[in-house]
XYZ file of C-alpha atoms in Angstrom:
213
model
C -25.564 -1.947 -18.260
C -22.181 -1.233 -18.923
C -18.227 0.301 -17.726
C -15.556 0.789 -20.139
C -12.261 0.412 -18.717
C -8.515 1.013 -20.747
C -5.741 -1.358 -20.739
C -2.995 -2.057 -22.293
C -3.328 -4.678 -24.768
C -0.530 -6.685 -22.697
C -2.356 -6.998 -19.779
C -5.581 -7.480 -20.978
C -5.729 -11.352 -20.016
C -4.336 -10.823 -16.884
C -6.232 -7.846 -15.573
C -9.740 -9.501 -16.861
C -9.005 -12.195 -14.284
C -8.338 -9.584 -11.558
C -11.761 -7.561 -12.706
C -13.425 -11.190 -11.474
C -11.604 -11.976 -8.491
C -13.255 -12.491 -5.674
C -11.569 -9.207 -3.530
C -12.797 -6.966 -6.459
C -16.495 -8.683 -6.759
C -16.638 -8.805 -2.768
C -15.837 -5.049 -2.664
C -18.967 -4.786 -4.737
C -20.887 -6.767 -2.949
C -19.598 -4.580 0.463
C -20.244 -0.963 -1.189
C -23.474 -1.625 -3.294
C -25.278 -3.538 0.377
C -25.920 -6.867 -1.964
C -25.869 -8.845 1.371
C -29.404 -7.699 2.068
C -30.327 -6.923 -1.256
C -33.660 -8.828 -2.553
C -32.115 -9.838 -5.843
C -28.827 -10.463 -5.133
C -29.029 -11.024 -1.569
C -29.747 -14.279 0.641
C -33.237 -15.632 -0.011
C -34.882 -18.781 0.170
C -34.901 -20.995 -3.375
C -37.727 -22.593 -4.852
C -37.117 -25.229 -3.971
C -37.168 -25.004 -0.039
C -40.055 -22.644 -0.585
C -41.884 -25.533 -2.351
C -40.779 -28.051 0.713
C -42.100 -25.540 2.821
C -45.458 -25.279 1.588
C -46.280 -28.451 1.446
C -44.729 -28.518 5.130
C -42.171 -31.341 4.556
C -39.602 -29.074 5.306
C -38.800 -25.677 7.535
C -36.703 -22.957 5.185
C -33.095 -22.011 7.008
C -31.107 -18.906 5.517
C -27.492 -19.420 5.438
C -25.486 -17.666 7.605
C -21.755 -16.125 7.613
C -19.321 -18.001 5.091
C -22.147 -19.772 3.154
C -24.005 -16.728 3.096
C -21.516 -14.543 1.286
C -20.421 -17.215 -0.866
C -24.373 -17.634 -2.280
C -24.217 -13.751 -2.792
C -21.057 -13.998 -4.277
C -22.196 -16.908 -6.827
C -25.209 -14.810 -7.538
C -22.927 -12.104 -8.454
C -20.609 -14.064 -10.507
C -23.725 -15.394 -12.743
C -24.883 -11.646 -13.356
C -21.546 -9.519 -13.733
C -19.426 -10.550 -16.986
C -16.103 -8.654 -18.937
C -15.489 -8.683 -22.421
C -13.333 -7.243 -24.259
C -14.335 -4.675 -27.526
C -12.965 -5.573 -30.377
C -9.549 -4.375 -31.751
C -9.345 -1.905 -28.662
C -7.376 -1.996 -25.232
C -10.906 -1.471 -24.006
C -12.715 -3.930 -21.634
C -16.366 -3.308 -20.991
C -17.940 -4.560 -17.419
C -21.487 -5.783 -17.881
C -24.101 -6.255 -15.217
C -27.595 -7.786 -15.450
C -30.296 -6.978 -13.298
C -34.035 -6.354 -13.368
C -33.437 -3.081 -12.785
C -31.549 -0.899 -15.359
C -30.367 1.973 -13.441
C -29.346 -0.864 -11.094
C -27.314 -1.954 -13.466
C -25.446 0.853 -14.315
C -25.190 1.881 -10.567
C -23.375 -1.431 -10.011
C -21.049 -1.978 -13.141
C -19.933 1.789 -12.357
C -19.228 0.152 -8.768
C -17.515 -2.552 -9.908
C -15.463 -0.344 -12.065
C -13.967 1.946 -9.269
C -13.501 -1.062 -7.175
C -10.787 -2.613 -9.997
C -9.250 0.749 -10.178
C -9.284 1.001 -6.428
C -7.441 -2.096 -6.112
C -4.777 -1.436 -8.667
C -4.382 1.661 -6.794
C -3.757 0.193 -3.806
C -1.249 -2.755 -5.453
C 0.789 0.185 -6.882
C 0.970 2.044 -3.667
C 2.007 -1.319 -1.649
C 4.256 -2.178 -4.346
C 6.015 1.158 -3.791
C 5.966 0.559 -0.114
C 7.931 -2.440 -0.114
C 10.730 -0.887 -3.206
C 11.215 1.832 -0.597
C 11.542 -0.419 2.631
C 13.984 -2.394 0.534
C 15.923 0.623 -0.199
C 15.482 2.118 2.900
C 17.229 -1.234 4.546
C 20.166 -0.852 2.016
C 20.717 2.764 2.809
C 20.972 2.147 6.414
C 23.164 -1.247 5.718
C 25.656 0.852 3.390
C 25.642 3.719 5.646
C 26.602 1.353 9.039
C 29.214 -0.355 6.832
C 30.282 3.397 6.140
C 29.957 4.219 10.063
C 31.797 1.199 10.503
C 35.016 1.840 8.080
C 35.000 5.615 9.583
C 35.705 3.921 13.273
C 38.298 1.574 11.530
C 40.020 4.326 10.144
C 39.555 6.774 13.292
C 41.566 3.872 15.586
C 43.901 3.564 13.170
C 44.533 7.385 13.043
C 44.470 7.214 16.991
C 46.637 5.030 17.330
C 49.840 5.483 14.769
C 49.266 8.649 14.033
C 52.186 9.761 16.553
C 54.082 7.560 14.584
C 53.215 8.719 11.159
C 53.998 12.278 12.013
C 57.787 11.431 13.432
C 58.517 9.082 9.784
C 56.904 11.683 7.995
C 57.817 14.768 9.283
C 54.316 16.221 8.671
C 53.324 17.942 11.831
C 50.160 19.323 9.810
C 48.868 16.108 9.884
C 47.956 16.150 13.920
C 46.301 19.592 13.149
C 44.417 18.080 10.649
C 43.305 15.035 12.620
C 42.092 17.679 15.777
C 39.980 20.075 12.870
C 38.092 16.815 11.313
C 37.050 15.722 14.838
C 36.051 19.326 15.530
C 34.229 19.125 12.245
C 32.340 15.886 13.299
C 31.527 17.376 17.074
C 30.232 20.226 15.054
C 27.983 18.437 13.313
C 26.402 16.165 15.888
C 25.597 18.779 17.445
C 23.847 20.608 14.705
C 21.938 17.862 13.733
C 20.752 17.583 17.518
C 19.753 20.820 17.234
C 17.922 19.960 14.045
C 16.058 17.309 15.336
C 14.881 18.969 19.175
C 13.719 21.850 16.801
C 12.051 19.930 14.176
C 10.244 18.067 17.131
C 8.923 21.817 18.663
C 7.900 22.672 15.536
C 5.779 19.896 15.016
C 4.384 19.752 18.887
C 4.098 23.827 18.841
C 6.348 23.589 22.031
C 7.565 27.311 21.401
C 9.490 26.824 24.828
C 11.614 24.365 24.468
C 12.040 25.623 20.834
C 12.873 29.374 22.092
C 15.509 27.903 24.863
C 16.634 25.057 22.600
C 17.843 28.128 20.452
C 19.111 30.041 23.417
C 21.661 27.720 24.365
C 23.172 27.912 20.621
């Protein structure tokens, strides 16, 4: 049976590769239970059945790695992509003995791919905004850091600007702006303590957190 997926015909190469990969086929193999199933699953071959018949040999399952990776191979032999002719259009075929099976599984596999591509996307994402985030914070300490500059400077001529200058506003100036900047600390304390008794319903420390404004 079959899955028709869309892509665009730029990708199609690439994303037919990612269809097969193992993390797509193992996420298959994880949702549909193929570990234990009797046609995909672990079994013994004819071959050791044969040995053990004729009591030559005694049969051993594999186990853990070698175990997945014979599921894994089984599943690689029985699930196959193709792409339709003159369309962006991939289709996801599955063989099995059982038809519903079939469809049950390429319909698995299908919403597996798109899972993953989901989740690329969102880590993708992820990292562009930690990237950003980390230059917002490295512009806004080299801001932080010119504001000190200039606040020292300020402190320290500005005596001295205001006697060459003859601009006594200036002082009054200087004493608003840092009023200004007190001012707004302490809103944005007050911002933050409520914001946090909001989201903790501590209507306490909210109601005296407002009190004292």
């Amino acid at each position: 049976q079959s899955a028709g997926i869309q892509i665009d015909d730029a990708r199609v190469a690439s994303e037919v590769e990612i269809i097969q990969a193992s993390p797509v086929l193992l996420e298959v193999i994880s949702q549909a239970g193929l570990i234990s199933d009797p046609e995909f699953g672990v079994s013994i071959g004819l071959r050791d059945r044969i040995l053990s018949y004729l009591q030559l040999a005694k049969p051993v399952l594999p186990t853990g790695e070698a175990a997945l990776q014979r599921v894994l191979d089984s599943v690689r032999k029985a699930f196959s992509v193709e792409r339709r002719a003159r369309t962006n259009l991939v289709t996801l075929t599955v063989k099995s003995e059982d038809p519903a099976k079939a469809a049950r599984l390429a319909n698995i596999w299908a919403q597996a791919y798109v899972s993953s591509q989901v989740a690329a996307k969102i880590d993708a994402t992820l990292l562009s905004r930690n990237a950003l985030q980390a230059r917002l914070e490295a512009a806004r300490s080299r801001v932080v850091q010119s504001e000190g500059s200039l606040d020292s400077f300020l402190d320290d001529n500005l005596p001295q600007i205001v006697k060459e200058s003859g601009r006594t506003e200036l002082a009054s100036m200087r004493d608003r702006l840092a009023s200004l900047a007190a001012e707004s600390k302490s809103s944005a304390d007050l911002a933050k303590v409520v914001e946090s008794s909001l989201a903790s319903r501590n209507w306490a420390s909210l109601t005296q957190s407002l009190q004292n404004q």
